[in-house]
CSV table of C-alpha atoms and ligand atoms in Angstrom, one decimal:
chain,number,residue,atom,x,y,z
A,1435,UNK,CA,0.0,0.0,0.0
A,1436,UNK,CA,1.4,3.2,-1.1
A,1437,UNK,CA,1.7,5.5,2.0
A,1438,UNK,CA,3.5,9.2,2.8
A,1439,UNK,CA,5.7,8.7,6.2
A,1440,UNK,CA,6.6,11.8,7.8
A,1441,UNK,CA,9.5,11.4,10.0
A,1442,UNK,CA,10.7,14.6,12.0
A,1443,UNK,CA,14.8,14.1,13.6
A,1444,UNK,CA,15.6,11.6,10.9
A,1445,UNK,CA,19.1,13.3,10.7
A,1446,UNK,CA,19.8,12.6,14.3
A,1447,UNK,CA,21.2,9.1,16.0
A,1448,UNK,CA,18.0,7.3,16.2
A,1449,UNK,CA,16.1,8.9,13.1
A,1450,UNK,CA,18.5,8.5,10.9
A,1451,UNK,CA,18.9,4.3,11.4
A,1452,UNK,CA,14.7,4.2,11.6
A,1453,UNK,CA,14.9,6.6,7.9
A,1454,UNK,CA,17.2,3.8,6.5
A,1455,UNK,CA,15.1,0.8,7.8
A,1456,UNK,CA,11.8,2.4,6.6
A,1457,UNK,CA,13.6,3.6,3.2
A,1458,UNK,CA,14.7,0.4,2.2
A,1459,UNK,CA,11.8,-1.8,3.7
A,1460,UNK,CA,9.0,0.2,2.6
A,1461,UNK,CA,9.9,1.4,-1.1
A,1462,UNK,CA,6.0,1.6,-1.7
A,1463,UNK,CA,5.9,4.6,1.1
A,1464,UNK,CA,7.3,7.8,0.5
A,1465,UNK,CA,9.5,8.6,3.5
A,1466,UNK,CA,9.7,12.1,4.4
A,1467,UNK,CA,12.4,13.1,6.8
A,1468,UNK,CA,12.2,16.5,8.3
A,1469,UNK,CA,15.0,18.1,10.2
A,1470,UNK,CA,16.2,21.1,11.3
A,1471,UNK,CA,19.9,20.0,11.0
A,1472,UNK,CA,20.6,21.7,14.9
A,1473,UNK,CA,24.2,20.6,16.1
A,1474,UNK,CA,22.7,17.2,16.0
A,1475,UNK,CA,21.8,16.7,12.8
A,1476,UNK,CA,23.7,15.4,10.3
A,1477,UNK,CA,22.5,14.4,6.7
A,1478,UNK,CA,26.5,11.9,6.6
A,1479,UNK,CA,24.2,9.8,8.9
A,1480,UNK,CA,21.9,9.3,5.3
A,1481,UNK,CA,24.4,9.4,2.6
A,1482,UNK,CA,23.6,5.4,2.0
A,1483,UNK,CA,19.7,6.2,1.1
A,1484,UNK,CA,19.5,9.9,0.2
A,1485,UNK,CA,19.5,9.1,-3.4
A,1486,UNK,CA,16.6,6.4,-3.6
A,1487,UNK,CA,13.6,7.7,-5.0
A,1488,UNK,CA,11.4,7.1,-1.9
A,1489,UNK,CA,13.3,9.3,-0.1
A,1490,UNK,CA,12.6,12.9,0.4
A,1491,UNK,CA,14.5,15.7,3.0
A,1492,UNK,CA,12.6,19.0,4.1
A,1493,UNK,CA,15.1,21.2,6.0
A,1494,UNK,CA,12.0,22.9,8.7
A,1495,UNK,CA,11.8,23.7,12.7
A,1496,UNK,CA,8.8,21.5,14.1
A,1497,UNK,CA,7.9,24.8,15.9
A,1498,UNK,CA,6.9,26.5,13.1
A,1499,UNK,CA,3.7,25.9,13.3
A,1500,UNK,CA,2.6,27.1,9.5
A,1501,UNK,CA,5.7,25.1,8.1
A,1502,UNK,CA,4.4,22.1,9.7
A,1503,UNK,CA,0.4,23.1,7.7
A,1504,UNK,CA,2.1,23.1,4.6
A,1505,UNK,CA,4.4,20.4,4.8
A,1506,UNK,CA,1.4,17.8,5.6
A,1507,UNK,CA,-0.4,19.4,3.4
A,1508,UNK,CA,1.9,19.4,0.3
A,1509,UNK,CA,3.3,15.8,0.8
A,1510,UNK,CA,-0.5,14.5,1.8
A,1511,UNK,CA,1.1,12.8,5.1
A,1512,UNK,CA,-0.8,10.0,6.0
A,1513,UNK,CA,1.0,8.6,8.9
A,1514,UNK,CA,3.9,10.4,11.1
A,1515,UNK,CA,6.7,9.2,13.5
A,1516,UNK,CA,7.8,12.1,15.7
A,1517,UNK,CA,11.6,11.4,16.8
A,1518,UNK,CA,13.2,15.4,16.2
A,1519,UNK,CA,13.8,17.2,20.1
A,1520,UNK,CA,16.3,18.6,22.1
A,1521,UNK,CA,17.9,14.7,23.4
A,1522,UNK,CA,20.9,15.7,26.0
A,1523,UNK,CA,19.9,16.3,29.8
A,1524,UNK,CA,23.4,18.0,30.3
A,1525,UNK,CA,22.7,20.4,27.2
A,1526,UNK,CA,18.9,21.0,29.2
A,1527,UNK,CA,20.3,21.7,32.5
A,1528,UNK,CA,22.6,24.9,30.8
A,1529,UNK,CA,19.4,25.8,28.3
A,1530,UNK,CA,15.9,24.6,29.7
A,1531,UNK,CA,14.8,27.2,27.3
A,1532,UNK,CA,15.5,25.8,24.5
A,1533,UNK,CA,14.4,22.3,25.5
A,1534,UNK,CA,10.5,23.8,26.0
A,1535,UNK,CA,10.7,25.5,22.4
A,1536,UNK,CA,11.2,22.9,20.4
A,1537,UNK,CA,10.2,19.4,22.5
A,1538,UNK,CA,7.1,21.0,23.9
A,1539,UNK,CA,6.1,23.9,21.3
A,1540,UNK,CA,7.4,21.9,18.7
A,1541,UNK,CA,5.3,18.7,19.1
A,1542,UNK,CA,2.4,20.4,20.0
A,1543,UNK,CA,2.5,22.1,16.6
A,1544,UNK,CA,3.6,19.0,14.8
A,1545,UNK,CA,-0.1,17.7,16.4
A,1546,UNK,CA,-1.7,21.0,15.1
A,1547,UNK,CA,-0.8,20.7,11.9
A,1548,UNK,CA,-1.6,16.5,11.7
A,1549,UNK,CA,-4.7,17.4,13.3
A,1550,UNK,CA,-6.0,20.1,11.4
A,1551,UNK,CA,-4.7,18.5,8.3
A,1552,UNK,CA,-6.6,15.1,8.8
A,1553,UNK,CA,-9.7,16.2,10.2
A,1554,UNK,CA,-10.2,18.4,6.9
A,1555,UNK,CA,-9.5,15.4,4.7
A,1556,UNK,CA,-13.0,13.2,3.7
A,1557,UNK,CA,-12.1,10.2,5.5
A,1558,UNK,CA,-10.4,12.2,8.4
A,1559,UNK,CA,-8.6,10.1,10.5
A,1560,UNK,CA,-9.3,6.7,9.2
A,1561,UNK,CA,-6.1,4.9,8.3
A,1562,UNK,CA,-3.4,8.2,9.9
A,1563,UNK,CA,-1.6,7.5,13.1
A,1564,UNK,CA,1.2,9.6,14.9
A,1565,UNK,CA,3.4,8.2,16.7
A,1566,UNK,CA,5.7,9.6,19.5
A,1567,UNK,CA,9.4,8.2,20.5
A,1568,UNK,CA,9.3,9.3,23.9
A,1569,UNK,CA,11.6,8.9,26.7
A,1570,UNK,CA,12.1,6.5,30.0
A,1571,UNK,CA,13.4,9.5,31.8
A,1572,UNK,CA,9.6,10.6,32.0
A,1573,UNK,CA,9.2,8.0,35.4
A,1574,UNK,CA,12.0,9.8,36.6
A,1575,UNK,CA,14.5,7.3,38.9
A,1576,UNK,CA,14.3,4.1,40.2
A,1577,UNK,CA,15.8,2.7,43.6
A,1578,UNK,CA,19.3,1.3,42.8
A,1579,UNK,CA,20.3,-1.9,45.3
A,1580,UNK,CA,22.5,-4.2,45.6
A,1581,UNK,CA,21.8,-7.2,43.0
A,1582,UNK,CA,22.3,-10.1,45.2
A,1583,UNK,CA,18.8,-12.2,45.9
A,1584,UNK,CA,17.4,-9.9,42.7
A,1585,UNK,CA,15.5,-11.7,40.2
A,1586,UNK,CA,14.8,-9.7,36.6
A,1587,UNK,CA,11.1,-9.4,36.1
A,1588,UNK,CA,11.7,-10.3,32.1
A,1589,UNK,CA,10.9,-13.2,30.3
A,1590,UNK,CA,12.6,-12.1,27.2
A,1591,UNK,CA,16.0,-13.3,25.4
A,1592,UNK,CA,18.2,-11.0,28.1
A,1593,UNK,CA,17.2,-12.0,30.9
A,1594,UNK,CA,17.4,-15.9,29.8
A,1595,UNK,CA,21.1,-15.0,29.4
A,1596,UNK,CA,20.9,-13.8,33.3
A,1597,UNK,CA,21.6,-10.4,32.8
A,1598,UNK,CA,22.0,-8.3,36.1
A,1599,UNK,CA,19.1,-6.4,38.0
A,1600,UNK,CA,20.4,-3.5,40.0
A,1601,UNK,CA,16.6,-3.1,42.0
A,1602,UNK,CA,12.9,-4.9,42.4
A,1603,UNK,CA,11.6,-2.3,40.3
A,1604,UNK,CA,10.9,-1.7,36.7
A,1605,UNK,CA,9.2,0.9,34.9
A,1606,UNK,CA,6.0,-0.4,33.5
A,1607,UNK,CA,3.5,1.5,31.4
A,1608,UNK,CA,1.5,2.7,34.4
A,1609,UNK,CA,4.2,4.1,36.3
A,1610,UNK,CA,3.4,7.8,37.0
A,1611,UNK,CA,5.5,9.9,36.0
A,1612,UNK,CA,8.2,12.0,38.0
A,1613,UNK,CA,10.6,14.1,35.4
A,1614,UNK,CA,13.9,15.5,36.9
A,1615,UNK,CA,15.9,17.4,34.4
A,1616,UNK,CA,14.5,19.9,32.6
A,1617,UNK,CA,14.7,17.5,29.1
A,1618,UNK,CA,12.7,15.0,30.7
A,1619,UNK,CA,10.1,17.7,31.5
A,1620,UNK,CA,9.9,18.8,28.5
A,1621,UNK,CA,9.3,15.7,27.2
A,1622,UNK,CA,7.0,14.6,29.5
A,1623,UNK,CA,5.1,17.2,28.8
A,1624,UNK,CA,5.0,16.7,24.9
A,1625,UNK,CA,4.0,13.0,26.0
A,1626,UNK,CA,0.6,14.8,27.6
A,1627,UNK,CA,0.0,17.0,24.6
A,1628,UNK,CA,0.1,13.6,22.5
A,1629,UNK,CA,-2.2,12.2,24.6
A,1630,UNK,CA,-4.4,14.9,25.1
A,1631,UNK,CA,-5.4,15.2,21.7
A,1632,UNK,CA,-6.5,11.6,21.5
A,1633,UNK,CA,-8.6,12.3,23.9
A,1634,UNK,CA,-10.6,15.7,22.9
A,1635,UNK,CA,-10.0,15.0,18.9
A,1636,UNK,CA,-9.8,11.4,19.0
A,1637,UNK,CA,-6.3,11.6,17.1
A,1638,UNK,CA,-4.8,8.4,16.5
A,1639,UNK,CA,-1.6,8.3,18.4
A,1640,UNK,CA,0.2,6.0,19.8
A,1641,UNK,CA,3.2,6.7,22.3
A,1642,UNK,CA,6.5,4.6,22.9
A,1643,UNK,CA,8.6,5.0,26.0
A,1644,UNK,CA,12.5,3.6,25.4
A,1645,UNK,CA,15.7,3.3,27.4
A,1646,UNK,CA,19.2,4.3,26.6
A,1647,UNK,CA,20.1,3.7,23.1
A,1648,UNK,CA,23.4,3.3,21.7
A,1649,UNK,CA,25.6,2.6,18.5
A,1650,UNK,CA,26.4,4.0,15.6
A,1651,UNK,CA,25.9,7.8,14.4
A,1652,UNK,CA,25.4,8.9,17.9
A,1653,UNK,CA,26.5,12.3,18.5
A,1654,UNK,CA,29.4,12.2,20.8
A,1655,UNK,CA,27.9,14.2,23.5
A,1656,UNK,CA,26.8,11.2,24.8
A,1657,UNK,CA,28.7,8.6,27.1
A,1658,UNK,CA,29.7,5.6,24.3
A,1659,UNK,CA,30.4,7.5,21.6
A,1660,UNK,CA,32.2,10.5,24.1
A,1661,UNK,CA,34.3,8.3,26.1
A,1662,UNK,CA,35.1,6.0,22.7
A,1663,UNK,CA,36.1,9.4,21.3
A,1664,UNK,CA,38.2,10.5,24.5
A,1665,UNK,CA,40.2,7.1,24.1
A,1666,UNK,CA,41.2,7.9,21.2
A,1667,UNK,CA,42.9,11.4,21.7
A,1668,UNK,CA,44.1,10.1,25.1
A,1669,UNK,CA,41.8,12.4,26.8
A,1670,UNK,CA,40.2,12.1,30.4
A,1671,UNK,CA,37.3,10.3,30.7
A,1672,UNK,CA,34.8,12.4,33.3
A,1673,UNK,CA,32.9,10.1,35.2
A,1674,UNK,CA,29.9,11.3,36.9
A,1675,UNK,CA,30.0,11.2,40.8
A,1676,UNK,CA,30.8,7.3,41.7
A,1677,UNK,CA,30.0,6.4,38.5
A,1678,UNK,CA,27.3,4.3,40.1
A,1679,UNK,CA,24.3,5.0,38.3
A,1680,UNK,CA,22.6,2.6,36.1
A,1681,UNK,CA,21.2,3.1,32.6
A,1682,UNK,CA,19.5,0.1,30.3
A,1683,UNK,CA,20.7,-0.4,27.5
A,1684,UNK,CA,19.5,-1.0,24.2
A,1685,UNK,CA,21.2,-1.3,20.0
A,1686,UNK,CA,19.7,1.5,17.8
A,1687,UNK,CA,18.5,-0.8,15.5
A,1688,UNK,CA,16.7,-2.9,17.6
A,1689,UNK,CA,15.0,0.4,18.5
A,1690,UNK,CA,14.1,1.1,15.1
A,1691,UNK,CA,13.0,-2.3,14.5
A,1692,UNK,CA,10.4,-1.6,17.2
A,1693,UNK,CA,9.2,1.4,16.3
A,1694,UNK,CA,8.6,-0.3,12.7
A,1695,UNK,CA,6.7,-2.5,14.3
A,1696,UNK,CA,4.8,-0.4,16.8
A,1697,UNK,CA,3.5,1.6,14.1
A,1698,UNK,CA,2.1,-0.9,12.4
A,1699,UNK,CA,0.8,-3.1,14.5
A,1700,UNK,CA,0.4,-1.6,17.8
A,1701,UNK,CA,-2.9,-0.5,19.6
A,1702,UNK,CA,-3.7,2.4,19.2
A,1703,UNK,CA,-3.9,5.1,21.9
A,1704,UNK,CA,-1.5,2.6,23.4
A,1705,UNK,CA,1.8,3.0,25.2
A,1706,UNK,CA,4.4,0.7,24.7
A,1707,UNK,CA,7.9,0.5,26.9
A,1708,UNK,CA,10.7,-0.5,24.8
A,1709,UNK,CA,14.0,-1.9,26.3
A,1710,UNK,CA,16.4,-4.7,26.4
A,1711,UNK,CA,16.5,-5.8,30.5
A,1712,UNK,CA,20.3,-5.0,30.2
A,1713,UNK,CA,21.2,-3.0,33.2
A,1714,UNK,CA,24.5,-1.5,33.5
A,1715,UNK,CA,26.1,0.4,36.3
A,1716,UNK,CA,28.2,3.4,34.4
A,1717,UNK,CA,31.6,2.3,35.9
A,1718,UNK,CA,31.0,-1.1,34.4
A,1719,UNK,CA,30.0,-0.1,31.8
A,1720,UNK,CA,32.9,2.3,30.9
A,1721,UNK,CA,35.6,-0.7,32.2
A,1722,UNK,CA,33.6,-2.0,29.1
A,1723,UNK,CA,34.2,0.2,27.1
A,1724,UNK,CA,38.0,1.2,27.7
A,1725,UNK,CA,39.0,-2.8,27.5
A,1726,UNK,CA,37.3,-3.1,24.1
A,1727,UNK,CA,39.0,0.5,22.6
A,1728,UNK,CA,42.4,-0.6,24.1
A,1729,UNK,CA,42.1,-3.9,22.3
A,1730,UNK,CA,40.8,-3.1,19.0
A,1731,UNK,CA,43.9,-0.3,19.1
A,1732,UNK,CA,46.5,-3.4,20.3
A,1733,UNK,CA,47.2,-1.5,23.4
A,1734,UNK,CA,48.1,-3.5,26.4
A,1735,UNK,CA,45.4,-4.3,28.9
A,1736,UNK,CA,44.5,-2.1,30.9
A,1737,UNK,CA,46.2,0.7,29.4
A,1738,UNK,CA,43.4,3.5,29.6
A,1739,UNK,CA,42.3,2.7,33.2
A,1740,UNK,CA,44.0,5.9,34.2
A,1741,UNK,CA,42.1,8.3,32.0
A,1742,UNK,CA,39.0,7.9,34.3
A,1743,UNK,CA,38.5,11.0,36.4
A,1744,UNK,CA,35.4,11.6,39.1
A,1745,UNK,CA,34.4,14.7,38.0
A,1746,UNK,CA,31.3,16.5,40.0
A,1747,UNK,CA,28.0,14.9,39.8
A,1748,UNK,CA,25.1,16.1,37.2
A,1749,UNK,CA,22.5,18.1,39.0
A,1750,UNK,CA,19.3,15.8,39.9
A,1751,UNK,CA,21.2,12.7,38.3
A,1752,UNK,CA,18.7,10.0,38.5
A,1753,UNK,CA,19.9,7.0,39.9
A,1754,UNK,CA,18.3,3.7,37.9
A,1755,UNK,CA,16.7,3.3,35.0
A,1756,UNK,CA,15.0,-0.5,34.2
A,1757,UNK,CA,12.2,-0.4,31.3
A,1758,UNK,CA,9.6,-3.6,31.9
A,1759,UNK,CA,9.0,-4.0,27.8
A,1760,UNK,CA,7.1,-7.3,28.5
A,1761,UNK,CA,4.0,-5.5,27.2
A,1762,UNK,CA,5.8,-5.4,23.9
A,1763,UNK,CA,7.1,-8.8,23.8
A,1764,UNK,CA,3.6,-10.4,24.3
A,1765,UNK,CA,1.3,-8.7,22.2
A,1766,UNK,CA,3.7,-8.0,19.7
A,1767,UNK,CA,6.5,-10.7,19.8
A,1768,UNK,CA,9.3,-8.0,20.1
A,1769,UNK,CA,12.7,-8.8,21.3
A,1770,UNK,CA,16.3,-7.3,21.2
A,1771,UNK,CA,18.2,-9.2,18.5
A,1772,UNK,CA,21.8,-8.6,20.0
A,1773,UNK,CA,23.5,-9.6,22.9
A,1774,UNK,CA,25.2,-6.5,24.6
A,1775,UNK,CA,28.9,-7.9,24.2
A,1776,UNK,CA,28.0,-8.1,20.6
A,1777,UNK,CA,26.4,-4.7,20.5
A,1778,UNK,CA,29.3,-3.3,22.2
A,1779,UNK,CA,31.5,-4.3,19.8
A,1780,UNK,CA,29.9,-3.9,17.2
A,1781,UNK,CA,29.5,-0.1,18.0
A,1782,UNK,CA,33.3,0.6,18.8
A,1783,UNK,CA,34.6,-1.2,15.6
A,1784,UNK,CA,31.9,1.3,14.1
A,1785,UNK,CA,33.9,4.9,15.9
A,1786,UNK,CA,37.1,3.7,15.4
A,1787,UNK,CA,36.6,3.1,11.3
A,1788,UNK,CA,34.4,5.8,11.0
A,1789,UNK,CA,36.8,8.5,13.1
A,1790,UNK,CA,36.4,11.0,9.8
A,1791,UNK,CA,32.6,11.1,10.9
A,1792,UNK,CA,33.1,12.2,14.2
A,1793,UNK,CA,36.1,14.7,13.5
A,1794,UNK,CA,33.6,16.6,10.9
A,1795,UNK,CA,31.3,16.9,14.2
A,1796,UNK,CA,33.6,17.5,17.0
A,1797,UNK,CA,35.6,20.9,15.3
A,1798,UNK,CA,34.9,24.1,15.8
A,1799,UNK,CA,31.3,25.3,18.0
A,1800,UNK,CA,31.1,21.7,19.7
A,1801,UNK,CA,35.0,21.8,20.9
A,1802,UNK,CA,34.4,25.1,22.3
A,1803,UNK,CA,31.4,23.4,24.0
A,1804,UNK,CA,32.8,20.5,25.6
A,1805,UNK,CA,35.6,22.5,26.8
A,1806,UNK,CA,33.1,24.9,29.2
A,1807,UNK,CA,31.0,21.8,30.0
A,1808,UNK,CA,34.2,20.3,31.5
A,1809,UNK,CA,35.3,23.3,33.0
A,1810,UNK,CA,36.1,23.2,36.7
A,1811,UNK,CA,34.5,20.0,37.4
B,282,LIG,P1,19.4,13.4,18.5
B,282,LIG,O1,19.7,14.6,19.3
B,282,LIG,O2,20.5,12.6,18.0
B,282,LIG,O3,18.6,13.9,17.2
B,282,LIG,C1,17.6,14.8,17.2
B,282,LIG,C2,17.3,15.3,15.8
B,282,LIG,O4,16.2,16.3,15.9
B,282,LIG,C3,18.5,16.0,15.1
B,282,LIG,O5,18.6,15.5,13.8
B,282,LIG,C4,18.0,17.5,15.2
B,282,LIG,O6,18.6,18.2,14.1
B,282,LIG,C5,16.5,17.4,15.1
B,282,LIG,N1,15.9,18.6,15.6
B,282,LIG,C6,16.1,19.2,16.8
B,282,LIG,N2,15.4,20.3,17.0
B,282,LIG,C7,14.5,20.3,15.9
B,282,LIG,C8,13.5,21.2,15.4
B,282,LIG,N3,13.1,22.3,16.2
B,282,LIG,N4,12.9,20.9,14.3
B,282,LIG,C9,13.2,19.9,13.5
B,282,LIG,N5,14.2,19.0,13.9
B,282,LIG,C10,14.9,19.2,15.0
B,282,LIG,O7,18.4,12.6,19.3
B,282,LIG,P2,18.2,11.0,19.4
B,282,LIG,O8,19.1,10.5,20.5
B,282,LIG,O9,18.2,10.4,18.1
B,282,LIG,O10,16.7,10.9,20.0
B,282,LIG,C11,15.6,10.9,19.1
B,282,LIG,C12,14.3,10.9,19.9
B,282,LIG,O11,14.3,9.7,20.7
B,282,LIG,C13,14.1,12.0,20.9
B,282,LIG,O12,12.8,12.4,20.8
B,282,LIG,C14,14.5,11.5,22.2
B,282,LIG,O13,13.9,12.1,23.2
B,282,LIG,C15,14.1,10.0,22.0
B,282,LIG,N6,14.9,9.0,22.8
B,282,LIG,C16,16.2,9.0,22.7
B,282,LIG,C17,16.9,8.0,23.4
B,282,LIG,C18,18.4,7.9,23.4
B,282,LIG,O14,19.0,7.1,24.1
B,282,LIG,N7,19.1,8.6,22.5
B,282,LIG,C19,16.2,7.0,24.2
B,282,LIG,C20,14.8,7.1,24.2
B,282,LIG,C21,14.2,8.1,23.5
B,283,LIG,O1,17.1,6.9,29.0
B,283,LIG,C1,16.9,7.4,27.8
B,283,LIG,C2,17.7,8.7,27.6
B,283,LIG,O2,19.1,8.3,27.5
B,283,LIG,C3,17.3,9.5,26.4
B,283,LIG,O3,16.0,10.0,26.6
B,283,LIG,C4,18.3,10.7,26.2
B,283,LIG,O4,18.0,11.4,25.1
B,283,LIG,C5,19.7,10.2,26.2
B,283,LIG,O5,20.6,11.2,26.1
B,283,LIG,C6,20.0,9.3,27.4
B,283,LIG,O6,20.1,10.1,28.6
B,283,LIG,P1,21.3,9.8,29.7
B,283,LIG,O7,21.4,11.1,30.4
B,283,LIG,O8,21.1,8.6,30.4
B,283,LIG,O9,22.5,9.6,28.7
B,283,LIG,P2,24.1,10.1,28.7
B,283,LIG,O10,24.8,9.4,27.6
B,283,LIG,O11,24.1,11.6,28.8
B,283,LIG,O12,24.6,9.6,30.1
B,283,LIG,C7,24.6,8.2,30.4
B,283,LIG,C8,25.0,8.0,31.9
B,283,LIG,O13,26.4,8.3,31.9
B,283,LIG,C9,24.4,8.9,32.8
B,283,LIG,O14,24.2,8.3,34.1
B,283,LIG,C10,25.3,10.1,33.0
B,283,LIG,C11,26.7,9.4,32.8
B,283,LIG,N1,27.7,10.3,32.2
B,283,LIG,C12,27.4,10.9,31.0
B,283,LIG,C13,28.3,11.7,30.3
B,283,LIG,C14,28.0,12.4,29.1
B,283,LIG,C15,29.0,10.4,32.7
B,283,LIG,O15,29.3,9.8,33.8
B,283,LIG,N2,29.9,11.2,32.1
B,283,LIG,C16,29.6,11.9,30.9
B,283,LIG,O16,30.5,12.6,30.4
């Protein structure tokens, strides 16, 4: 069936791998990616797929509201999935501003526009959906304890292979939620303007909640791709207070593979939790991390322990994240399709051939960045 995709942020980490899956999947849909090409955007991350013919790029700001009327409009959108915000909680705690304008203003008139667009169509909303990529962060933190006596409430692939559980608890769909940085906020709050308008216009929506992604074409503001980066130039590694907190974490593609399905098949007015049950404790994580860089570069063992440094904790830091996806897994059969080892792997071979992609990003403005972020801490 012939369909027009609009998909906003498909320049950034996680638009850009669900663009290529959709582009070369779907060649009966016309694929519509619309970014504003911020810091984080970067059309490199496309180069494989910008030439196919179902393939379109509109450069446009999600918070302009009449941009967003004419875009649906003049590409007849039938169906979008909503990725393009602000992403990075240390970037929100310097800007809040910024984070409010575009992941709050901006959805809100990314819904406008869809709604206004569909309800003046014959059919209205028969056979639409949008679809928000949404956040973890939104339940805010969970208690962190030690693992011993802990059993993992999955039953999926990665917890067959015994992964860890740092605590009892597990966001579920029905956790309320309890933002702490001004990102998660914001998106919170785009996540109740989503909702809200399936429930006075009856918009078709559907809303997805995911944990920490990672691999390749992340920007590397982020911990992977930052401290895979600092390896490299033998620069220090800043580890957040003890380095204790725990994040869950999950492949890109296996995220895009989700949201694939999700928007297909999923219920709709639904929410759906999306994650691996693959705890990690950032220290670990980073030992990780340094032992894989130091072998793939044939340095000795060991050899970039030193470059950790405890610098001062982020403000509000939550402590645990742990996504229950089981609601995914047994309505819709998802499951991750990689082991984290692999993943890991995987994602460092990726930086370390691809260093010409991340020196194009890391010059000029975002070196000047990184150098007052690390300031004094
Ligand atoms: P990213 O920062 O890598 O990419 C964001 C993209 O949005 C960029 O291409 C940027 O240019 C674009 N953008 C920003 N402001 C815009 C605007 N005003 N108009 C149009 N485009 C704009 O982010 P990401 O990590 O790929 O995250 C994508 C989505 O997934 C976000 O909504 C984020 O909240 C959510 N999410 C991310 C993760 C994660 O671990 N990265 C986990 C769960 C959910
Ligand atoms: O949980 C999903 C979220 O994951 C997404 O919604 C966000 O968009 C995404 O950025 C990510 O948020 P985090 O804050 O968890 O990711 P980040 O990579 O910034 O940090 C991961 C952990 O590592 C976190 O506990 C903070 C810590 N950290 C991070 C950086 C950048 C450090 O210790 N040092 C660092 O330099």
């Amino acid at each position: 069936m012939k369909r027009n995709i609009l998909i906003t942020g498909g320049a950034g980490f996680i638009g850009s791998h669900l663009v290529r899956l959709m582009v070369n999947r779907y060649p009966e849909y016309n694929i519509v990616n619309l970014d504003l090409l911020t810091y984080a955007g970067n059309l490199a991350n496309l180069k494989d797929v910008e030439h196919k013919p179902n393939y379109t790029f509109v450069k446009a700001d999600i918070a302009d509201l009449d941009a967003m009327r004419r875009i649906m409009k003049e590409c007849e959108i039938d169906g979008v999935i909503h990725l393009a915000a602000e992403s990075h909680v240390d970037r929100s705690i310097r800007d809040p501003f910024t984070f409010a304008r575009t992941n709050v203003m901006g959805t809100l008139s990314l819904l406008q526009a869809a709604r206004e667009y569909w309800e003046s169509l014959p059919e209205k909303y028969e056979g639409k959906r949008f679809y928000h990529v949404s956040t973890d962060e939104v339940y805010g933190a969970l208690e962190l304890s030690h693992p011993e006596g802990i059993e993992s409430a999955s039953t999926t692939k990665a917890s067959a292979h015994g992964h860890t559980a740092y605590g009892k608890e597990f966001f579920t769909e029905n956790t309320k939620y309890d933002p702490h940085s001004p990102y998660s906020a914001s998106k919170a709050s785009s996540d109740h303007f989503v909702r809200a308008y399936h429930d006075t216009y009856g918009m078709p929506v559907v809303v997805t909640n995911c944990s920490n992604n990672y691999g390749p074409y992340q920007f590397p503001e982020k911990l992977i791709p930052l401290f895979i980066n600092n390896i490299r130039h033998r620069r220090e590694l800043p580890v957040y207070g003890k380095g204790e907190n725990v994040r869950d974490w999950l492949y890109v593609e296996d995220h895009a593979r989700a949201i694939d399905l999700i928007f297909h098949k999923g219920r709709e007015g639904e929410t759906y939790n999306i994650g691996g049950f693959n705890e990690w404790k950032n220290i670990d994580l980073i030992k990780v991390i340094i032992s894989t860089v130091d072998r793939l570069l044939g340095n000795p063992e060991g050899y970039s322990l030193p470059l950790i440094k405890f610098v001062t904790d982020r403000p509000g830091h939550d402590s645990r994240y742990a996504i229950d996806s089981r609601k995914l897994h047994e309505e819709l059969g998802w499951e991750p399709s990689l082991q984290f080892e692999e993943g890991i792997e995987k994602t460092v071979r990726w930086y370390l051939d691809n260093q010409q992609w991340i020196d194009n990003i890391t010059s000029g403005a975002y070196e000047k960045y990184y150098e007052e972020m690390y300031a004094g801490r």
